[in-house]
């Protein structure tokens, strides 16, 4: 299913009220409301694998993990998305909040309907977040992980592509290394 625009332009207040009343998730991008598609079994499995993997890797005192149902604010009252998976700095993320602050890693799990949106539009927006160090795209139909890593100058991003189950993604800002075997557990095997 493709993302669908519900109406041409909404105010932030209209969007927020709609989200509180709706069973479906919507992203808010510069006045547009974009309905998010349902997820496939592979998408769901990858999301679960990420949670299991990162819970075992991260320092609980420093980071919090968020999955799909929590909004990420990019620009106040302008851009709100639902990342598929996110690791954020614990400080500033109160458990009662509806919005994620200070993400370090954002993961989007690619599907047919969101592939281009995730690869281009979301990345251009996510790059604005000063805390973000990594943007990871994970394909659901083939072994393919693309990780964008913010460079020390804060402006440039380096892309690394991983296509083998034996590959591992190094995420120094999180003191973590994640194997593709962990990401794709129960989907692909050696």
mmCIF file with all atom_site columns, C-alpha atoms in Angstrom:
data_model
loop_
_atom_site.group_PDB
_atom_site.id
_atom_site.type_symbol
_atom_site.label_atom_id
_atom_site.label_alt_id
_atom_site.label_comp_id
_atom_site.label_asym_id
_atom_site.label_entity_id
_atom_site.label_seq_id
_atom_site.pdbx_PDB_ins_code
_atom_site.Cartn_x
_atom_site.Cartn_y
_atom_site.Cartn_z
_atom_site.occupancy
_atom_site.B_iso_or_equiv
_atom_site.pdbx_formal_charge
_atom_site.auth_seq_id
_atom_site.auth_comp_id
_atom_site.auth_asym_id
_atom_site.auth_atom_id
_atom_site.pdbx_PDB_model_num
ATOM 1   C CA . UNK A 1 1   ? 0.000  0.000   0.000  1.00 0.00 ? 1   UNK A CA 1
ATOM 2   C CA . UNK A 1 2   ? 1.368  3.438   -0.835 1.00 0.00 ? 2   UNK A CA 1
ATOM 3   C CA . UNK A 1 3   ? 1.390  6.454   1.453  1.00 0.00 ? 3   UNK A CA 1
ATOM 4   C CA . UNK A 1 4   ? -1.655 8.559   0.774  1.00 0.00 ? 4   UNK A CA 1
ATOM 5   C CA . UNK A 1 5   ? -2.168 12.236  1.346  1.00 0.00 ? 5   UNK A CA 1
ATOM 6   C CA . UNK A 1 6   ? -5.422 12.780  3.190  1.00 0.00 ? 6   UNK A CA 1
ATOM 7   C CA . UNK A 1 7   ? -5.753 16.500  2.347  1.00 0.00 ? 7   UNK A CA 1
ATOM 8   C CA . UNK A 1 8   ? -3.483 19.128  0.824  1.00 0.00 ? 8   UNK A CA 1
ATOM 9   C CA . UNK A 1 9   ? -2.694 21.197  3.965  1.00 0.00 ? 9   UNK A CA 1
ATOM 10  C CA . UNK A 1 10  ? -3.424 20.905  7.655  1.00 0.00 ? 10  UNK A CA 1
ATOM 11  C CA . UNK A 1 11  ? -2.454 22.952  10.668 1.00 0.00 ? 11  UNK A CA 1
ATOM 12  C CA . UNK A 1 12  ? -0.373 21.277  13.337 1.00 0.00 ? 12  UNK A CA 1
ATOM 13  C CA . UNK A 1 13  ? -3.344 21.418  15.710 1.00 0.00 ? 13  UNK A CA 1
ATOM 14  C CA . UNK A 1 14  ? -5.588 19.606  13.184 1.00 0.00 ? 14  UNK A CA 1
ATOM 15  C CA . UNK A 1 15  ? -2.921 16.951  12.718 1.00 0.00 ? 15  UNK A CA 1
ATOM 16  C CA . UNK A 1 16  ? -2.421 16.440  16.450 1.00 0.00 ? 16  UNK A CA 1
ATOM 17  C CA . UNK A 1 17  ? -6.153 16.064  17.083 1.00 0.00 ? 17  UNK A CA 1
ATOM 18  C CA . UNK A 1 18  ? -6.465 13.607  14.189 1.00 0.00 ? 18  UNK A CA 1
ATOM 19  C CA . UNK A 1 19  ? -3.605 11.495  15.576 1.00 0.00 ? 19  UNK A CA 1
ATOM 20  C CA . UNK A 1 20  ? -5.188 11.341  19.016 1.00 0.00 ? 20  UNK A CA 1
ATOM 21  C CA . UNK A 1 21  ? -8.474 10.073  17.512 1.00 0.00 ? 21  UNK A CA 1
ATOM 22  C CA . UNK A 1 22  ? -7.170 7.827   14.721 1.00 0.00 ? 22  UNK A CA 1
ATOM 23  C CA . UNK A 1 23  ? -6.281 4.142   14.894 1.00 0.00 ? 23  UNK A CA 1
ATOM 24  C CA . UNK A 1 24  ? -3.977 4.562   11.880 1.00 0.00 ? 24  UNK A CA 1
ATOM 25  C CA . UNK A 1 25  ? -0.616 6.343   12.147 1.00 0.00 ? 25  UNK A CA 1
ATOM 26  C CA . UNK A 1 26  ? 0.053  9.473   10.095 1.00 0.00 ? 26  UNK A CA 1
ATOM 27  C CA . UNK A 1 27  ? 3.200  11.513  9.579  1.00 0.00 ? 27  UNK A CA 1
ATOM 28  C CA . UNK A 1 28  ? 3.033  15.302  9.453  1.00 0.00 ? 28  UNK A CA 1
ATOM 29  C CA . UNK A 1 29  ? 5.372  16.882  6.917  1.00 0.00 ? 29  UNK A CA 1
ATOM 30  C CA . UNK A 1 30  ? 5.162  20.627  6.351  1.00 0.00 ? 30  UNK A CA 1
ATOM 31  C CA . UNK A 1 31  ? 1.362  20.760  6.581  1.00 0.00 ? 31  UNK A CA 1
ATOM 32  C CA . UNK A 1 32  ? 0.719  17.479  4.797  1.00 0.00 ? 32  UNK A CA 1
ATOM 33  C CA . UNK A 1 33  ? -0.630 14.410  6.548  1.00 0.00 ? 33  UNK A CA 1
ATOM 34  C CA . UNK A 1 34  ? 0.684  11.131  5.194  1.00 0.00 ? 34  UNK A CA 1
ATOM 35  C CA . UNK A 1 35  ? -1.064 7.886   6.138  1.00 0.00 ? 35  UNK A CA 1
ATOM 36  C CA . UNK A 1 36  ? 1.400  5.141   6.989  1.00 0.00 ? 36  UNK A CA 1
ATOM 37  C CA . UNK A 1 37  ? 0.898  1.705   5.422  1.00 0.00 ? 37  UNK A CA 1
ATOM 38  C CA . UNK A 1 38  ? 0.422  -1.521  7.325  1.00 0.00 ? 38  UNK A CA 1
ATOM 39  C CA . UNK A 1 39  ? 3.566  -3.586  7.839  1.00 0.00 ? 39  UNK A CA 1
ATOM 40  C CA . UNK A 1 40  ? 4.496  -6.994  6.384  1.00 0.00 ? 40  UNK A CA 1
ATOM 41  C CA . UNK A 1 41  ? 5.651  -10.016 8.361  1.00 0.00 ? 41  UNK A CA 1
ATOM 42  C CA . UNK A 1 42  ? 9.269  -9.411  7.272  1.00 0.00 ? 42  UNK A CA 1
ATOM 43  C CA . UNK A 1 43  ? 9.003  -5.781  8.399  1.00 0.00 ? 43  UNK A CA 1
ATOM 44  C CA . UNK A 1 44  ? 7.666  -6.854  11.765 1.00 0.00 ? 44  UNK A CA 1
ATOM 45  C CA . UNK A 1 45  ? 10.350 -9.545  12.183 1.00 0.00 ? 45  UNK A CA 1
ATOM 46  C CA . UNK A 1 46  ? 13.166 -7.088  11.385 1.00 0.00 ? 46  UNK A CA 1
ATOM 47  C CA . UNK A 1 47  ? 11.741 -4.593  13.859 1.00 0.00 ? 47  UNK A CA 1
ATOM 48  C CA . UNK A 1 48  ? 11.598 -7.255  16.573 1.00 0.00 ? 48  UNK A CA 1
ATOM 49  C CA . UNK A 1 49  ? 15.142 -8.416  15.739 1.00 0.00 ? 49  UNK A CA 1
ATOM 50  C CA . UNK A 1 50  ? 16.416 -4.847  16.127 1.00 0.00 ? 50  UNK A CA 1
ATOM 51  C CA . UNK A 1 51  ? 14.808 -4.533  19.550 1.00 0.00 ? 51  UNK A CA 1
ATOM 52  C CA . UNK A 1 52  ? 16.222 -7.858  20.754 1.00 0.00 ? 52  UNK A CA 1
ATOM 53  C CA . UNK A 1 53  ? 19.686 -7.005  19.426 1.00 0.00 ? 53  UNK A CA 1
ATOM 54  C CA . UNK A 1 54  ? 19.910 -3.453  20.759 1.00 0.00 ? 54  UNK A CA 1
ATOM 55  C CA . UNK A 1 55  ? 18.481 -4.254  24.192 1.00 0.00 ? 55  UNK A CA 1
ATOM 56  C CA . UNK A 1 56  ? 21.483 -6.519  24.678 1.00 0.00 ? 56  UNK A CA 1
ATOM 57  C CA . UNK A 1 57  ? 23.999 -4.004  23.316 1.00 0.00 ? 57  UNK A CA 1
ATOM 58  C CA . UNK A 1 58  ? 23.127 -0.590  24.730 1.00 0.00 ? 58  UNK A CA 1
ATOM 59  C CA . UNK A 1 59  ? 23.925 0.969   28.065 1.00 0.00 ? 59  UNK A CA 1
ATOM 60  C CA . UNK A 1 60  ? 20.515 1.346   29.716 1.00 0.00 ? 60  UNK A CA 1
ATOM 61  C CA . UNK A 1 61  ? 21.605 4.443   31.651 1.00 0.00 ? 61  UNK A CA 1
ATOM 62  C CA . UNK A 1 62  ? 22.427 6.361   28.454 1.00 0.00 ? 62  UNK A CA 1
ATOM 63  C CA . UNK A 1 63  ? 19.944 5.297   25.757 1.00 0.00 ? 63  UNK A CA 1
ATOM 64  C CA . UNK A 1 64  ? 16.280 4.480   25.166 1.00 0.00 ? 64  UNK A CA 1
ATOM 65  C CA . UNK A 1 65  ? 14.838 2.343   22.378 1.00 0.00 ? 65  UNK A CA 1
ATOM 66  C CA . UNK A 1 66  ? 11.638 3.264   20.541 1.00 0.00 ? 66  UNK A CA 1
ATOM 67  C CA . UNK A 1 67  ? 9.697  1.190   18.024 1.00 0.00 ? 67  UNK A CA 1
ATOM 68  C CA . UNK A 1 68  ? 7.171  2.400   15.431 1.00 0.00 ? 68  UNK A CA 1
ATOM 69  C CA . UNK A 1 69  ? 4.413  3.853   17.629 1.00 0.00 ? 69  UNK A CA 1
ATOM 70  C CA . UNK A 1 70  ? 6.185  6.969   18.953 1.00 0.00 ? 70  UNK A CA 1
ATOM 71  C CA . UNK A 1 71  ? 6.541  10.205  16.987 1.00 0.00 ? 71  UNK A CA 1
ATOM 72  C CA . UNK A 1 72  ? 9.889  11.845  16.272 1.00 0.00 ? 72  UNK A CA 1
ATOM 73  C CA . UNK A 1 73  ? 9.827  15.639  16.120 1.00 0.00 ? 73  UNK A CA 1
ATOM 74  C CA . UNK A 1 74  ? 12.093 17.051  13.441 1.00 0.00 ? 74  UNK A CA 1
ATOM 75  C CA . UNK A 1 75  ? 10.869 20.646  13.470 1.00 0.00 ? 75  UNK A CA 1
ATOM 76  C CA . UNK A 1 76  ? 8.358  21.861  16.053 1.00 0.00 ? 76  UNK A CA 1
ATOM 77  C CA . UNK A 1 77  ? 4.827  22.025  14.647 1.00 0.00 ? 77  UNK A CA 1
ATOM 78  C CA . UNK A 1 78  ? 6.165  21.268  11.161 1.00 0.00 ? 78  UNK A CA 1
ATOM 79  C CA . UNK A 1 79  ? 7.663  17.770  10.773 1.00 0.00 ? 79  UNK A CA 1
ATOM 80  C CA . UNK A 1 80  ? 6.730  14.651  12.752 1.00 0.00 ? 80  UNK A CA 1
ATOM 81  C CA . UNK A 1 81  ? 7.505  11.098  11.625 1.00 0.00 ? 81  UNK A CA 1
ATOM 82  C CA . UNK A 1 82  ? 7.141  7.582   12.989 1.00 0.00 ? 82  UNK A CA 1
ATOM 83  C CA . UNK A 1 83  ? 10.531 5.914   12.612 1.00 0.00 ? 83  UNK A CA 1
ATOM 84  C CA . UNK A 1 84  ? 10.386 2.135   12.471 1.00 0.00 ? 84  UNK A CA 1
ATOM 85  C CA . UNK A 1 85  ? 13.128 1.922   15.102 1.00 0.00 ? 85  UNK A CA 1
ATOM 86  C CA . UNK A 1 86  ? 15.020 4.583   17.013 1.00 0.00 ? 86  UNK A CA 1
ATOM 87  C CA . UNK A 1 87  ? 17.706 4.826   19.679 1.00 0.00 ? 87  UNK A CA 1
ATOM 88  C CA . UNK A 1 88  ? 17.733 8.130   21.533 1.00 0.00 ? 88  UNK A CA 1
ATOM 89  C CA . UNK A 1 89  ? 19.701 9.704   24.336 1.00 0.00 ? 89  UNK A CA 1
ATOM 90  C CA . UNK A 1 90  ? 17.834 8.854   27.537 1.00 0.00 ? 90  UNK A CA 1
ATOM 91  C CA . UNK A 1 91  ? 18.113 12.384  28.897 1.00 0.00 ? 91  UNK A CA 1
ATOM 92  C CA . UNK A 1 92  ? 15.212 14.474  27.587 1.00 0.00 ? 92  UNK A CA 1
ATOM 93  C CA . UNK A 1 93  ? 12.980 11.486  26.846 1.00 0.00 ? 93  UNK A CA 1
ATOM 94  C CA . UNK A 1 94  ? 10.418 11.411  29.629 1.00 0.00 ? 94  UNK A CA 1
ATOM 95  C CA . UNK A 1 95  ? 8.373  8.200   29.572 1.00 0.00 ? 95  UNK A CA 1
ATOM 96  C CA . UNK A 1 96  ? 5.092  10.156  29.449 1.00 0.00 ? 96  UNK A CA 1
ATOM 97  C CA . UNK A 1 97  ? 6.032  12.149  26.357 1.00 0.00 ? 97  UNK A CA 1
ATOM 98  C CA . UNK A 1 98  ? 4.396  11.419  22.995 1.00 0.00 ? 98  UNK A CA 1
ATOM 99  C CA . UNK A 1 99  ? 7.424  12.647  21.051 1.00 0.00 ? 99  UNK A CA 1
ATOM 100 C CA . UNK A 1 100 ? 11.009 11.341  20.841 1.00 0.00 ? 100 UNK A CA 1
ATOM 101 C CA . UNK A 1 101 ? 13.838 13.800  21.484 1.00 0.00 ? 101 UNK A CA 1
ATOM 102 C CA . UNK A 1 102 ? 17.577 13.522  20.686 1.00 0.00 ? 102 UNK A CA 1
ATOM 103 C CA . UNK A 1 103 ? 17.756 10.449  18.429 1.00 0.00 ? 103 UNK A CA 1
ATOM 104 C CA . UNK A 1 104 ? 21.218 8.998   17.770 1.00 0.00 ? 104 UNK A CA 1
ATOM 105 C CA . UNK A 1 105 ? 20.100 6.198   15.414 1.00 0.00 ? 105 UNK A CA 1
ATOM 106 C CA . UNK A 1 106 ? 16.992 6.142   13.217 1.00 0.00 ? 106 UNK A CA 1
ATOM 107 C CA . UNK A 1 107 ? 16.112 2.996   11.262 1.00 0.00 ? 107 UNK A CA 1
ATOM 108 C CA . UNK A 1 108 ? 13.567 2.840   8.468  1.00 0.00 ? 108 UNK A CA 1
ATOM 109 C CA . UNK A 1 109 ? 12.557 -0.600  7.237  1.00 0.00 ? 109 UNK A CA 1
ATOM 110 C CA . UNK A 1 110 ? 11.961 -0.337  3.506  1.00 0.00 ? 110 UNK A CA 1
ATOM 111 C CA . UNK A 1 111 ? 8.760  -1.480  1.859  1.00 0.00 ? 111 UNK A CA 1
ATOM 112 C CA . UNK A 1 112 ? 7.494  -1.113  -1.680 1.00 0.00 ? 112 UNK A CA 1
ATOM 113 C CA . UNK A 1 113 ? 5.234  1.808   -0.784 1.00 0.00 ? 113 UNK A CA 1
ATOM 114 C CA . UNK A 1 114 ? 7.714  3.770   1.344  1.00 0.00 ? 114 UNK A CA 1
ATOM 115 C CA . UNK A 1 115 ? 11.087 2.999   -0.268 1.00 0.00 ? 115 UNK A CA 1
ATOM 116 C CA . UNK A 1 116 ? 11.644 6.318   -2.089 1.00 0.00 ? 116 UNK A CA 1
ATOM 117 C CA . UNK A 1 117 ? 10.070 8.359   0.707  1.00 0.00 ? 117 UNK A CA 1
ATOM 118 C CA . UNK A 1 118 ? 12.400 6.740   3.285  1.00 0.00 ? 118 UNK A CA 1
ATOM 119 C CA . UNK A 1 119 ? 15.527 6.928   1.101  1.00 0.00 ? 119 UNK A CA 1
ATOM 120 C CA . UNK A 1 120 ? 15.174 10.552  0.054  1.00 0.00 ? 120 UNK A CA 1
ATOM 121 C CA . UNK A 1 121 ? 12.513 12.675  1.744  1.00 0.00 ? 121 UNK A CA 1
ATOM 122 C CA . UNK A 1 122 ? 12.934 11.382  5.278  1.00 0.00 ? 122 UNK A CA 1
ATOM 123 C CA . UNK A 1 123 ? 16.726 11.400  5.104  1.00 0.00 ? 123 UNK A CA 1
ATOM 124 C CA . UNK A 1 124 ? 16.738 15.048  4.012  1.00 0.00 ? 124 UNK A CA 1
ATOM 125 C CA . UNK A 1 125 ? 14.605 15.882  7.042  1.00 0.00 ? 125 UNK A CA 1
ATOM 126 C CA . UNK A 1 126 ? 16.409 13.640  9.545  1.00 0.00 ? 126 UNK A CA 1
ATOM 127 C CA . UNK A 1 127 ? 19.760 15.230  8.637  1.00 0.00 ? 127 UNK A CA 1
ATOM 128 C CA . UNK A 1 128 ? 18.518 18.399  10.379 1.00 0.00 ? 128 UNK A CA 1
ATOM 129 C CA . UNK A 1 129 ? 18.558 16.670  13.775 1.00 0.00 ? 129 UNK A CA 1
ATOM 130 C CA . UNK A 1 130 ? 21.838 17.655  15.499 1.00 0.00 ? 130 UNK A CA 1
ATOM 131 C CA . UNK A 1 131 ? 21.892 14.563  17.745 1.00 0.00 ? 131 UNK A CA 1
ATOM 132 C CA . UNK A 1 132 ? 21.448 12.087  14.866 1.00 0.00 ? 132 UNK A CA 1
ATOM 133 C CA . UNK A 1 133 ? 24.619 10.130  14.068 1.00 0.00 ? 133 UNK A CA 1
ATOM 134 C CA . UNK A 1 134 ? 23.239 7.230   12.009 1.00 0.00 ? 134 UNK A CA 1
ATOM 135 C CA . UNK A 1 135 ? 20.401 6.710   9.553  1.00 0.00 ? 135 UNK A CA 1
ATOM 136 C CA . UNK A 1 136 ? 19.917 3.050   8.657  1.00 0.00 ? 136 UNK A CA 1
ATOM 137 C CA . UNK A 1 137 ? 17.765 1.690   5.830  1.00 0.00 ? 137 UNK A CA 1
ATOM 138 C CA . UNK A 1 138 ? 16.928 -2.024  5.981  1.00 0.00 ? 138 UNK A CA 1
ATOM 139 C CA . UNK A 1 139 ? 15.348 -3.807  3.009  1.00 0.00 ? 139 UNK A CA 1
ATOM 140 C CA . UNK A 1 140 ? 12.680 -6.430  3.706  1.00 0.00 ? 140 UNK A CA 1
ATOM 141 C CA . UNK A 1 141 ? 12.975 -8.444  0.482  1.00 0.00 ? 141 UNK A CA 1
ATOM 142 C CA . UNK A 1 142 ? 16.740 -8.846  0.094  1.00 0.00 ? 142 UNK A CA 1
ATOM 143 C CA . UNK A 1 143 ? 19.850 -8.603  2.234  1.00 0.00 ? 143 UNK A CA 1
ATOM 144 C CA . UNK A 1 144 ? 20.565 -4.908  1.946  1.00 0.00 ? 144 UNK A CA 1
ATOM 145 C CA . UNK A 1 145 ? 21.386 -2.416  4.688  1.00 0.00 ? 145 UNK A CA 1
ATOM 146 C CA . UNK A 1 146 ? 22.490 1.142   3.933  1.00 0.00 ? 146 UNK A CA 1
ATOM 147 C CA . UNK A 1 147 ? 23.893 3.148   6.848  1.00 0.00 ? 147 UNK A CA 1
ATOM 148 C CA . UNK A 1 148 ? 24.483 6.882   6.638  1.00 0.00 ? 148 UNK A CA 1
ATOM 149 C CA . UNK A 1 149 ? 26.995 8.074   9.226  1.00 0.00 ? 149 UNK A CA 1
ATOM 150 C CA . UNK A 1 150 ? 27.403 11.749  10.143 1.00 0.00 ? 150 UNK A CA 1
ATOM 151 C CA . UNK A 1 151 ? 31.009 12.837  9.681  1.00 0.00 ? 151 UNK A CA 1
ATOM 152 C CA . UNK A 1 152 ? 32.944 14.834  12.324 1.00 0.00 ? 152 UNK A CA 1
ATOM 153 C CA . UNK A 1 153 ? 32.278 18.147  10.551 1.00 0.00 ? 153 UNK A CA 1
ATOM 154 C CA . UNK A 1 154 ? 28.558 17.618  11.274 1.00 0.00 ? 154 UNK A CA 1
ATOM 155 C CA . UNK A 1 155 ? 27.527 18.399  7.703  1.00 0.00 ? 155 UNK A CA 1
ATOM 156 C CA . UNK A 1 156 ? 28.700 15.499  5.547  1.00 0.00 ? 156 UNK A CA 1
ATOM 157 C CA . UNK A 1 157 ? 27.284 11.973  5.676  1.00 0.00 ? 157 UNK A CA 1
ATOM 158 C CA . UNK A 1 158 ? 29.079 8.832   4.547  1.00 0.00 ? 158 UNK A CA 1
ATOM 159 C CA . UNK A 1 159 ? 27.058 5.933   3.168  1.00 0.00 ? 159 UNK A CA 1
ATOM 160 C CA . UNK A 1 160 ? 28.062 2.299   3.728  1.00 0.00 ? 160 UNK A CA 1
ATOM 161 C CA . UNK A 1 161 ? 26.183 -0.563  2.077  1.00 0.00 ? 161 UNK A CA 1
ATOM 162 C CA . UNK A 1 162 ? 26.060 -4.090  3.515  1.00 0.00 ? 162 UNK A CA 1
ATOM 163 C CA . UNK A 1 163 ? 24.774 -7.048  1.478  1.00 0.00 ? 163 UNK A CA 1
ATOM 164 C CA . UNK A 1 164 ? 26.124 -10.175 3.179  1.00 0.00 ? 164 UNK A CA 1
ATOM 165 C CA . UNK A 1 165 ? 24.735 -11.936 6.235  1.00 0.00 ? 165 UNK A CA 1
ATOM 166 C CA . UNK A 1 166 ? 28.318 -12.102 7.504  1.00 0.00 ? 166 UNK A CA 1
ATOM 167 C CA . UNK A 1 167 ? 28.632 -8.276  7.398  1.00 0.00 ? 167 UNK A CA 1
ATOM 168 C CA . UNK A 1 168 ? 28.513 -6.227  10.598 1.00 0.00 ? 168 UNK A CA 1
ATOM 169 C CA . UNK A 1 169 ? 27.593 -2.569  11.059 1.00 0.00 ? 169 UNK A CA 1
ATOM 170 C CA . UNK A 1 170 ? 29.789 -0.605  13.456 1.00 0.00 ? 170 UNK A CA 1
ATOM 171 C CA . UNK A 1 171 ? 28.060 2.200   15.395 1.00 0.00 ? 171 UNK A CA 1
ATOM 172 C CA . UNK A 1 172 ? 30.796 3.784   17.560 1.00 0.00 ? 172 UNK A CA 1
ATOM 173 C CA . UNK A 1 173 ? 28.570 6.525   19.029 1.00 0.00 ? 173 UNK A CA 1
ATOM 174 C CA . UNK A 1 174 ? 26.473 3.732   20.562 1.00 0.00 ? 174 UNK A CA 1
ATOM 175 C CA . UNK A 1 175 ? 29.479 1.499   21.361 1.00 0.00 ? 175 UNK A CA 1
ATOM 176 C CA . UNK A 1 176 ? 27.722 -1.187  19.336 1.00 0.00 ? 176 UNK A CA 1
ATOM 177 C CA . UNK A 1 177 ? 28.282 -3.500  16.387 1.00 0.00 ? 177 UNK A CA 1
ATOM 178 C CA . UNK A 1 178 ? 25.275 -5.173  14.772 1.00 0.00 ? 178 UNK A CA 1
ATOM 179 C CA . UNK A 1 179 ? 25.516 -8.172  12.473 1.00 0.00 ? 179 UNK A CA 1
ATOM 180 C CA . UNK A 1 180 ? 23.205 -8.542  9.501  1.00 0.00 ? 180 UNK A CA 1
ATOM 181 C CA . UNK A 1 181 ? 22.587 -12.075 10.722 1.00 0.00 ? 181 UNK A CA 1
ATOM 182 C CA . UNK A 1 182 ? 20.957 -10.511 13.793 1.00 0.00 ? 182 UNK A CA 1
ATOM 183 C CA . UNK A 1 183 ? 18.882 -8.071  11.731 1.00 0.00 ? 183 UNK A CA 1
ATOM 184 C CA . UNK A 1 184 ? 17.631 -10.733 9.317  1.00 0.00 ? 184 UNK A CA 1
ATOM 185 C CA . UNK A 1 185 ? 17.206 -13.597 11.829 1.00 0.00 ? 185 UNK A CA 1
ATOM 186 C CA . UNK A 1 186 ? 14.262 -15.843 10.786 1.00 0.00 ? 186 UNK A CA 1
ATOM 187 C CA . UNK A 1 187 ? 14.134 -14.232 7.312  1.00 0.00 ? 187 UNK A CA 1
ATOM 188 C CA . UNK A 1 188 ? 17.420 -15.188 5.624  1.00 0.00 ? 188 UNK A CA 1
ATOM 189 C CA . UNK A 1 189 ? 19.998 -17.757 6.678  1.00 0.00 ? 189 UNK A CA 1
ATOM 190 C CA . UNK A 1 190 ? 23.610 -18.534 5.781  1.00 0.00 ? 190 UNK A CA 1
#
